[in-house]
C-alpha cells in the first residue's frame, strides 16, 4: 500500500512540474511585447522550442513508466486471511486435490503450499523442543568468564571434553543473549583468539616424532629480561618444557633439553630458528649424544617453519603471564611456567587437535565424542582454579 501511495505522489509531482514549466514559459511570453518577440533571433526561438519539446518528452516517458508499474501492481491479487481460509475450507468440502487447485480456483500450487506452511509454523509450540537448558547456558557463561580470551570454538571444544554437544554457533547465540539470572549482569565479550593453522606446517605422524624449540623473552619485576626456553611436540602440541634460563647461552638451553629428553624420551627430529644458541657446536653435540637427533633449521623470514613454537610462546606470554600482576623473580617464574605446562597440557582444549587436550593425544587417551542430543550438564565435572593466572580449568573426573 505504501508503494502505491509513493508512485501516485511521484506522478503528481511530475504533473505539477510540467504545469509550472508551462506557466513559467507563458508568463515570460506575456511579459515580452509582441514587438520584442518579433525581434527575436530565429535561432533563439528554435533553441527554446527544442528544449521545451525534449523536456515534455522526458516527463511523458516518466509518467508512462509509473502508470505501467501502478497498473501491474494493481493486477497482482492479494488474498486476505478470510479469503485464504474460505478457499481451504472449499477445497476440503469438495475434496479438491492440491495438484488441481490451479485448474479449479486459478491459484498456483506454490501459493497454496506457502499458505499451508505458514499455518503449520504458527501451529507449532512457542518454545522449541531443542531449546538450550538454562543450566547449560549458565555453564557456558561460567567458562567464558573464567577464560576471557576464549572464542566460541574453544568453548564448544571444552564442552565436548565434558561430554556435552554444543555447536559453536549455539555458543555464540548464548553469549549474545542476556546472561542467565543469579550471575553478574555483564561479562567480558570473548575475543576471537582461535589458533590458526600455520602457513607451512611440519608433518608429524606420532608422538616424539618432531619437536621444535625456541626461546622468548619475558620481564621480571616489569623491567629485567629473562629468557624462557619452550619445547613442544608437533604431533600432540604437548609442551615438553617451559623453563626460565639463568642466561641466554647454549648451556642453559641444553640443560632444558636434557630434562625434557630424560622425562619423555628423545625425538627423531627437532626444529629451531637460526639463533646463535641453536647453531652452536655445543647444541649440535647435545643432539648427537641423544640418539643422533636430526636438526632442521627454520628458513629465515618464513615463520611457518617454527610457527607451532611461536604460537605456544604467544599463549604463554599473553594468555598466562599477562594475567599475573608482576613476576617477582626467577623462582616465581619457574612456578608460573610449571603451572602453565599443567594447564596447557592437561586442562586446555587445543584448536589444532579438534578440541582435544595435548596430554590426551600424546598418551592416546582420546575421550569419546558426545552424542548430538547430549545437552545436559554432567554431574562429574572437575574444576581447578589456577590462582596466580586467575584461570579455571574444566574436565570430567574420570579423565583425570
Short mmCIF file of C-alpha atoms in Angstrom, two decimals:
data_model
loop_
_atom_site.label_atom_id
_atom_site.label_comp_id
_atom_site.label_asym_id
_atom_site.label_seq_id
_atom_site.Cartn_x
_atom_site.Cartn_y
_atom_site.Cartn_z
CA UNK A 1 0.00 0.00 0.00
CA UNK A 2 2.83 2.41 0.86
CA UNK A 3 4.47 1.66 -2.53
CA UNK A 4 1.26 2.54 -4.32
CA UNK A 5 0.96 5.87 -2.48
CA UNK A 6 4.59 6.67 -3.27
CA UNK A 7 4.07 6.05 -7.02
CA UNK A 8 0.99 8.30 -7.02
CA UNK A 9 2.94 11.06 -5.26
CA UNK A 10 5.76 10.88 -7.82
CA UNK A 11 3.26 11.07 -10.71
CA UNK A 12 1.58 14.11 -9.15
CA UNK A 13 4.93 15.83 -8.68
CA UNK A 14 5.79 15.28 -12.35
CA UNK A 15 2.44 16.70 -13.49
CA UNK A 16 2.85 19.74 -11.25
CA UNK A 17 6.38 20.24 -12.55
CA UNK A 18 5.12 20.21 -16.15
CA UNK A 19 2.43 22.72 -15.30
CA UNK A 20 4.92 25.02 -13.59
CA UNK A 21 7.25 24.92 -16.59
CA UNK A 22 4.40 25.71 -18.94
CA UNK A 23 3.15 28.52 -16.70
CA UNK A 24 6.63 29.98 -16.41
CA UNK A 25 7.10 29.96 -20.13
CA UNK A 26 3.70 31.54 -20.74
CA UNK A 27 4.43 34.18 -18.11
CA UNK A 28 7.69 35.08 -19.76
CA UNK A 29 5.94 35.23 -23.10
CA UNK A 30 3.26 37.54 -21.76
CA UNK A 31 5.86 39.90 -20.33
CA UNK A 32 7.51 40.24 -23.66
CA UNK A 33 5.86 42.55 -26.04
CA UNK A 34 4.85 41.42 -29.48
CA UNK A 35 7.45 43.76 -30.88
CA UNK A 36 10.20 42.09 -28.85
CA UNK A 37 9.04 38.61 -29.87
CA UNK A 38 9.08 39.67 -33.47
CA UNK A 39 12.59 40.98 -32.99
CA UNK A 40 13.97 37.73 -31.50
CA UNK A 41 16.55 35.84 -33.48
CA UNK A 42 15.10 32.81 -35.29
CA UNK A 43 17.84 30.58 -33.86
CA UNK A 44 16.93 31.54 -30.28
CA UNK A 45 13.29 30.67 -30.93
CA UNK A 46 14.26 27.28 -32.36
CA UNK A 47 16.50 26.53 -29.34
CA UNK A 48 13.70 27.41 -26.91
CA UNK A 49 11.20 25.19 -28.74
CA UNK A 50 13.61 22.23 -28.97
CA UNK A 51 14.40 22.48 -25.25
CA UNK A 52 10.73 22.54 -24.24
CA UNK A 53 9.84 19.63 -26.53
CA UNK A 54 12.65 17.49 -25.11
CA UNK A 55 11.60 18.29 -21.56
CA UNK A 56 7.97 17.41 -22.27
CA UNK A 57 9.02 14.13 -23.93
CA UNK A 58 11.10 13.14 -20.87
CA UNK A 59 8.25 13.89 -18.49
CA UNK A 60 5.76 11.97 -20.63
CA UNK A 61 8.07 8.93 -20.63
CA UNK A 62 8.43 9.01 -16.84
CA UNK A 63 4.68 9.29 -16.35
CA UNK A 64 4.14 6.36 -18.72
CA UNK A 65 6.59 4.17 -16.82
CA UNK A 66 4.96 4.97 -13.48
CA UNK A 67 1.50 4.29 -14.87
CA UNK A 68 2.59 0.86 -16.11
CA UNK A 69 4.15 0.00 -12.73
CA UNK A 70 0.98 1.08 -10.92
CA UNK A 71 -1.21 -0.92 -13.29
CA UNK A 72 0.96 -4.02 -12.87
CA UNK A 73 0.80 -3.72 -9.08
CA UNK A 74 -2.98 -3.37 -9.14
CA UNK A 75 -3.31 -6.54 -11.24
CA UNK A 76 -1.45 -8.61 -8.62
CA UNK A 77 -4.17 -10.07 -6.43
CA UNK A 78 -3.68 -10.27 -2.69
CA UNK A 79 -5.89 -12.60 -0.69
CA UNK A 80 -6.98 -11.65 2.79
CA UNK A 81 -6.77 -14.14 5.65
CA UNK A 82 -10.53 -14.70 5.47
CA UNK A 83 -10.34 -15.45 1.74
CA UNK A 84 -7.45 -17.88 2.27
CA UNK A 85 -9.40 -19.77 4.93
CA UNK A 86 -12.50 -19.83 2.73
CA UNK A 87 -10.51 -21.32 -0.17
CA UNK A 88 -9.01 -24.00 2.09
CA UNK A 89 -12.45 -24.87 3.51
CA UNK A 90 -13.88 -25.02 -0.01
CA UNK A 91 -11.16 -27.44 -1.11
CA UNK A 92 -11.78 -29.60 1.94
CA UNK A 93 -15.57 -29.62 1.49
CA UNK A 94 -15.49 -30.57 -2.20
CA UNK A 95 -12.38 -32.80 -1.94
CA UNK A 96 -10.36 -30.81 -4.47
CA UNK A 97 -6.82 -32.25 -4.63
CA UNK A 98 -3.90 -29.86 -4.25
CA UNK A 99 -2.45 -30.74 -7.63
CA UNK A 100 -5.65 -29.46 -9.33
CA UNK A 101 -6.07 -26.23 -7.39
CA UNK A 102 -4.90 -24.17 -10.39
CA UNK A 103 -7.47 -25.81 -12.65
CA UNK A 104 -10.39 -25.26 -10.24
CA UNK A 105 -9.55 -21.99 -8.49
CA UNK A 106 -6.79 -20.37 -10.55
CA UNK A 107 -4.29 -20.42 -7.66
CA UNK A 108 -0.71 -21.55 -8.16
CA UNK A 109 0.26 -24.67 -6.24
CA UNK A 110 3.31 -22.89 -4.80
CA UNK A 111 0.98 -20.26 -3.33
CA UNK A 112 -1.20 -22.94 -1.73
CA UNK A 113 1.83 -24.73 -0.24
CA UNK A 114 3.09 -21.41 1.16
CA UNK A 115 -0.26 -20.87 2.91
CA UNK A 116 -0.18 -24.35 4.40
CA UNK A 117 3.43 -23.92 5.55
CA UNK A 118 2.58 -20.68 7.35
CA UNK A 119 -0.34 -22.38 9.11
CA UNK A 120 1.90 -25.28 10.24
CA UNK A 121 4.58 -22.92 11.56
CA UNK A 122 2.04 -20.95 13.59
CA UNK A 123 0.58 -24.17 14.97
CA UNK A 124 3.94 -25.21 16.44
CA UNK A 125 4.69 -24.69 20.13
CA UNK A 126 6.05 -21.33 21.18
CA UNK A 127 9.06 -22.93 22.92
CA UNK A 128 11.06 -25.17 20.54
CA UNK A 129 11.91 -28.69 21.63
CA UNK A 130 15.66 -28.19 21.25
CA UNK A 131 15.96 -25.11 23.47
CA UNK A 132 19.25 -24.92 25.35
CA UNK A 133 18.77 -25.78 29.05
CA UNK A 134 19.30 -22.91 31.45
CA UNK A 135 21.97 -24.77 33.41
CA UNK A 136 23.94 -25.39 30.19
CA UNK A 137 23.75 -21.70 29.28
CA UNK A 138 24.98 -20.88 32.78
CA UNK A 139 27.93 -23.27 32.31
CA UNK A 140 28.83 -21.56 29.01
CA UNK A 141 28.86 -18.19 30.74
CA UNK A 142 30.89 -19.62 33.62
CA UNK A 143 33.56 -20.96 31.25
CA UNK A 144 33.60 -17.66 29.33
CA UNK A 145 34.14 -15.58 32.45
CA UNK A 146 36.85 -17.92 33.74
CA UNK A 147 38.70 -17.81 30.38
CA UNK A 148 38.03 -14.38 28.92
CA UNK A 149 40.32 -14.86 25.93
CA UNK A 150 38.45 -17.89 24.59
CA UNK A 151 36.30 -17.79 21.48
CA UNK A 152 33.17 -19.76 20.68
CA UNK A 153 35.03 -22.65 19.02
CA UNK A 154 37.30 -23.23 22.01
CA UNK A 155 34.33 -23.09 24.41
CA UNK A 156 32.47 -25.64 22.26
CA UNK A 157 35.54 -27.90 22.35
CA UNK A 158 35.76 -27.53 26.14
CA UNK A 159 32.10 -28.63 26.42
CA UNK A 160 32.84 -31.57 24.13
CA UNK A 161 35.53 -32.72 26.55
CA UNK A 162 32.90 -32.53 29.31
CA UNK A 163 30.57 -34.80 27.32
CA UNK A 164 28.23 -32.03 26.14
CA UNK A 165 27.44 -31.48 22.45
CA UNK A 166 27.01 -27.79 21.67
CA UNK A 167 27.89 -26.18 18.36
CA UNK A 168 29.98 -23.04 18.12
CA UNK A 169 27.04 -21.11 16.66
CA UNK A 170 24.89 -22.07 19.66
CA UNK A 171 27.65 -20.86 22.00
CA UNK A 172 27.70 -17.57 20.10
CA UNK A 173 23.91 -17.23 20.39
CA UNK A 174 24.03 -17.93 24.15
CA UNK A 175 26.68 -15.24 24.66
CA UNK A 176 24.72 -12.76 22.53
CA UNK A 177 21.63 -13.23 24.70
CA UNK A 178 21.29 -11.74 28.21
CA UNK A 179 23.16 -13.64 30.89
CA UNK A 180 21.02 -16.03 32.99
CA UNK A 181 19.91 -14.89 36.41
CA UNK A 182 21.96 -15.40 39.59
CA UNK A 183 25.06 -14.32 37.69
CA UNK A 184 26.65 -10.87 37.20
CA UNK A 185 24.80 -8.77 34.65
CA UNK A 186 27.86 -8.20 32.48
CA UNK A 187 30.63 -10.48 31.32
CA UNK A 188 33.60 -9.69 29.12
CA UNK A 189 32.95 -10.43 25.49
CA UNK A 190 35.22 -13.26 24.33
CA UNK A 191 37.80 -12.29 21.76
CA UNK A 192 38.50 -14.35 18.70
CA UNK A 193 41.84 -15.91 19.63
CA UNK A 194 41.42 -19.28 17.94
CA UNK A 195 44.62 -20.98 16.88
CA UNK A 196 45.27 -20.67 13.18
CA UNK A 197 46.97 -23.42 11.26
CA UNK A 198 50.44 -22.34 10.30
CA UNK A 199 51.09 -21.47 6.68
CA UNK A 200 53.80 -24.10 6.31
CA UNK A 201 53.02 -26.92 8.69
CA UNK A 202 55.66 -29.52 9.54
CA UNK A 203 54.22 -33.06 9.34
CA UNK A 204 54.50 -35.29 12.40
CA UNK A 205 53.00 -38.78 12.45
CA UNK A 206 53.39 -39.92 16.07
CA UNK A 207 54.46 -38.57 19.49
CA UNK A 208 58.15 -37.68 19.77
CA UNK A 209 58.47 -37.65 16.00
CA UNK A 210 59.12 -33.90 15.62
CA UNK A 211 59.90 -31.37 18.32
CA UNK A 212 60.52 -27.68 17.92
CA UNK A 213 62.43 -25.42 20.28
CA UNK A 214 62.61 -21.68 20.71
CA UNK A 215 63.35 -19.01 23.31
CA UNK A 216 61.25 -16.00 24.19
CA UNK A 217 61.76 -13.01 26.47
CA UNK A 218 59.63 -12.08 29.48
CA UNK A 219 60.24 -9.46 32.16
CA UNK A 220 60.60 -9.98 35.90
CA UNK A 221 59.62 -7.01 38.05
CA UNK A 222 58.44 -5.48 34.78
CA UNK A 223 61.99 -4.40 33.86
CA UNK A 224 64.58 -7.19 33.79
CA UNK A 225 64.74 -9.54 30.81
CA UNK A 226 64.51 -13.29 31.37
CA UNK A 227 64.77 -15.85 28.55
CA UNK A 228 62.35 -18.79 28.63
CA UNK A 229 63.05 -21.95 26.61
CA UNK A 230 59.92 -23.62 25.19
CA UNK A 231 59.96 -27.10 23.63
CA UNK A 232 56.80 -28.51 22.03
CA UNK A 233 55.87 -31.80 20.36
CA UNK A 234 54.38 -31.21 16.90
CA UNK A 235 52.12 -34.26 16.84
CA UNK A 236 50.32 -33.70 20.15
CA UNK A 237 51.11 -29.99 20.72
CA UNK A 238 52.28 -31.00 24.19
CA UNK A 239 54.63 -28.58 25.94
CA UNK A 240 57.66 -30.75 26.71
CA UNK A 241 59.47 -27.98 28.58
CA UNK A 242 58.91 -24.35 29.53
CA UNK A 243 61.99 -23.41 31.53
CA UNK A 244 63.30 -19.96 32.55
CA UNK A 245 67.01 -19.64 31.74
CA UNK A 246 69.62 -18.12 34.00
CA UNK A 247 71.25 -16.68 30.89
CA UNK A 248 70.80 -16.68 27.09
CA UNK A 249 73.57 -19.19 26.35
CA UNK A 250 73.72 -22.71 24.96
CA UNK A 251 74.47 -24.32 28.33
CA UNK A 252 71.12 -23.43 29.89
CA UNK A 253 69.22 -24.41 26.72
CA UNK A 254 71.00 -27.79 26.70
CA UNK A 255 70.04 -28.33 30.36
CA UNK A 256 66.36 -27.72 29.50
CA UNK A 257 66.69 -30.06 26.51
CA UNK A 258 68.26 -32.83 28.61
CA UNK A 259 65.48 -32.60 31.23
CA UNK A 260 62.78 -32.92 28.56
CA UNK A 261 64.51 -35.90 26.90
CA UNK A 262 65.01 -37.62 30.26
CA UNK A 263 61.31 -37.23 31.06
CA UNK A 264 59.69 -38.03 27.70
CA UNK A 265 62.38 -39.63 25.54
CA UNK A 266 64.28 -38.22 22.57
CA UNK A 267 62.57 -37.12 19.35
CA UNK A 268 63.60 -38.11 15.86
CA UNK A 269 63.75 -34.54 14.53
CA UNK A 270 64.00 -31.12 16.16
CA UNK A 271 63.31 -27.77 14.52
CA UNK A 272 64.66 -24.39 15.59
CA UNK A 273 65.36 -20.98 14.17
CA UNK A 274 68.87 -19.88 13.25
CA UNK A 275 69.67 -18.24 16.58
CA UNK A 276 73.26 -18.36 17.79
CA UNK A 277 72.32 -20.80 20.58
CA UNK A 278 70.90 -23.39 18.17
CA UNK A 279 73.69 -23.26 15.58
CA UNK A 280 76.43 -23.61 18.19
CA UNK A 281 78.70 -26.64 18.40
CA UNK A 282 77.55 -27.39 21.97
CA UNK A 283 73.92 -27.73 20.86
CA UNK A 284 74.94 -29.93 17.92
CA UNK A 285 76.93 -32.15 20.32
CA UNK A 286 73.86 -32.45 22.58
CA UNK A 287 71.72 -33.65 19.66
CA UNK A 288 74.40 -36.13 18.63
CA UNK A 289 74.63 -37.61 22.12
CA UNK A 290 70.85 -38.13 22.31
CA UNK A 291 70.28 -40.81 19.67
CA UNK A 292 71.58 -38.53 16.91
CA UNK A 293 68.56 -36.26 16.72
CA UNK A 294 68.27 -34.72 13.26
CA UNK A 295 68.36 -30.94 13.36
CA UNK A 296 66.37 -28.79 10.96
CA UNK A 297 66.76 -25.02 10.81
CA UNK A 298 63.78 -22.82 10.00
CA UNK A 299 64.04 -20.65 6.93
CA UNK A 300 64.88 -17.00 7.54
CA UNK A 301 61.75 -14.87 7.22
CA UNK A 302 59.48 -17.95 6.99
CA UNK A 303 57.59 -18.04 10.26
CA UNK A 304 55.66 -21.16 9.24
CA UNK A 305 58.67 -23.39 9.90
CA UNK A 306 58.59 -22.69 13.67
CA UNK A 307 55.02 -21.39 13.94
CA UNK A 308 53.99 -24.11 16.41
CA UNK A 309 56.51 -22.92 18.98
CA UNK A 310 55.83 -19.27 18.23
CA UNK A 311 52.13 -19.85 18.92
CA UNK A 312 52.96 -21.59 22.21
CA UNK A 313 55.17 -18.62 23.17
CA UNK A 314 52.27 -16.28 22.44
CA UNK A 315 49.94 -18.35 24.63
CA UNK A 316 52.49 -18.36 27.46
CA UNK A 317 53.04 -14.61 27.36
CA UNK A 318 49.60 -13.22 26.54
CA UNK A 319 47.15 -15.84 27.86
CA UNK A 320 49.07 -16.78 31.02
CA UNK A 321 51.85 -14.45 32.20
CA UNK A 322 49.96 -11.31 31.19
CA UNK A 323 47.29 -12.21 33.75
CA UNK A 324 49.89 -12.19 36.53
CA UNK A 325 50.28 -8.70 38.06
CA UNK A 326 54.08 -8.93 38.34
CA UNK A 327 56.77 -11.62 38.08
CA UNK A 328 58.68 -11.39 41.35
CA UNK A 329 61.81 -13.28 40.37
CA UNK A 330 63.26 -16.35 38.70
CA UNK A 331 61.77 -18.77 41.26
CA UNK A 332 58.33 -17.22 40.83
CA UNK A 333 58.70 -17.53 37.06
CA UNK A 334 59.64 -21.22 37.46
CA UNK A 335 56.39 -21.82 39.37
CA UNK A 336 54.36 -19.95 36.75
CA UNK A 337 55.92 -21.96 33.89
CA UNK A 338 55.26 -25.26 35.69
CA UNK A 339 51.61 -24.32 36.23
CA UNK A 340 51.40 -23.23 32.59
CA UNK A 341 52.56 -26.66 31.46
CA UNK A 342 49.92 -28.37 33.59
CA UNK A 343 47.14 -26.09 32.35
CA UNK A 344 48.20 -26.20 28.69
CA UNK A 345 48.75 -29.96 28.54
CA UNK A 346 46.01 -31.33 30.82
CA UNK A 347 43.19 -28.77 31.00
CA UNK A 348 43.10 -26.54 27.94
CA UNK A 349 41.37 -27.76 24.72
CA UNK A 350 43.57 -27.20 21.67
CA UNK A 351 42.09 -25.95 18.40
CA UNK A 352 44.62 -27.77 16.19
CA UNK A 353 43.70 -31.08 17.86
CA UNK A 354 39.96 -30.83 17.15
CA UNK A 355 39.37 -29.59 20.68
CA UNK A 356 41.28 -32.36 22.45
CA UNK A 357 43.93 -31.79 25.12
CA UNK A 358 47.64 -32.34 24.29
CA UNK A 359 48.06 -35.00 27.02
CA UNK A 360 45.11 -36.97 25.62
CA UNK A 361 46.73 -37.07 22.17
CA UNK A 362 50.27 -37.71 23.42
CA UNK A 363 49.26 -40.67 25.63
CA UNK A 364 46.49 -41.92 23.31
CA UNK A 365 43.61 -41.35 25.77
CA UNK A 366 41.19 -39.56 23.47
CA UNK A 367 37.72 -39.05 25.01
CA UNK A 368 34.60 -40.26 23.24
CA UNK A 369 32.70 -37.71 21.20
CA UNK A 370 29.38 -36.72 22.80
CA UNK A 371 26.13 -37.71 21.12
CA UNK A 372 24.29 -34.98 19.16
CA UNK A 373 21.49 -34.99 21.75
CA UNK A 374 23.85 -34.71 24.76
CA UNK A 375 22.75 -31.29 26.01
CA UNK A 376 22.56 -31.86 29.76
CA UNK A 377 25.25 -30.72 32.18
CA UNK A 378 27.15 -33.73 33.63
CA UNK A 379 27.48 -34.05 37.40
CA UNK A 380 31.09 -35.35 37.47
CA UNK A 381 32.78 -32.12 36.31
CA UNK A 382 36.17 -31.46 37.91
CA UNK A 383 37.44 -27.88 38.10
CA UNK A 384 40.81 -26.44 39.01
CA UNK A 385 41.44 -22.79 39.72
CA UNK A 386 44.92 -21.58 38.79
CA UNK A 387 45.17 -18.81 41.33
CA UNK A 388 48.16 -16.86 40.01
CA UNK A 389 46.85 -16.61 36.44
CA UNK A 390 43.19 -16.45 37.58
CA UNK A 391 42.09 -19.13 35.09
CA UNK A 392 39.71 -22.03 35.74
CA UNK A 393 40.13 -25.39 34.01
CA UNK A 394 37.30 -27.88 33.41
CA UNK A 395 37.33 -31.61 32.72
CA UNK A 396 35.48 -34.79 33.66
CA UNK A 397 36.67 -36.50 36.83
CA UNK A 398 37.14 -39.83 35.08
CA UNK A 399 39.53 -38.15 32.62
CA UNK A 400 41.88 -37.27 35.45
#
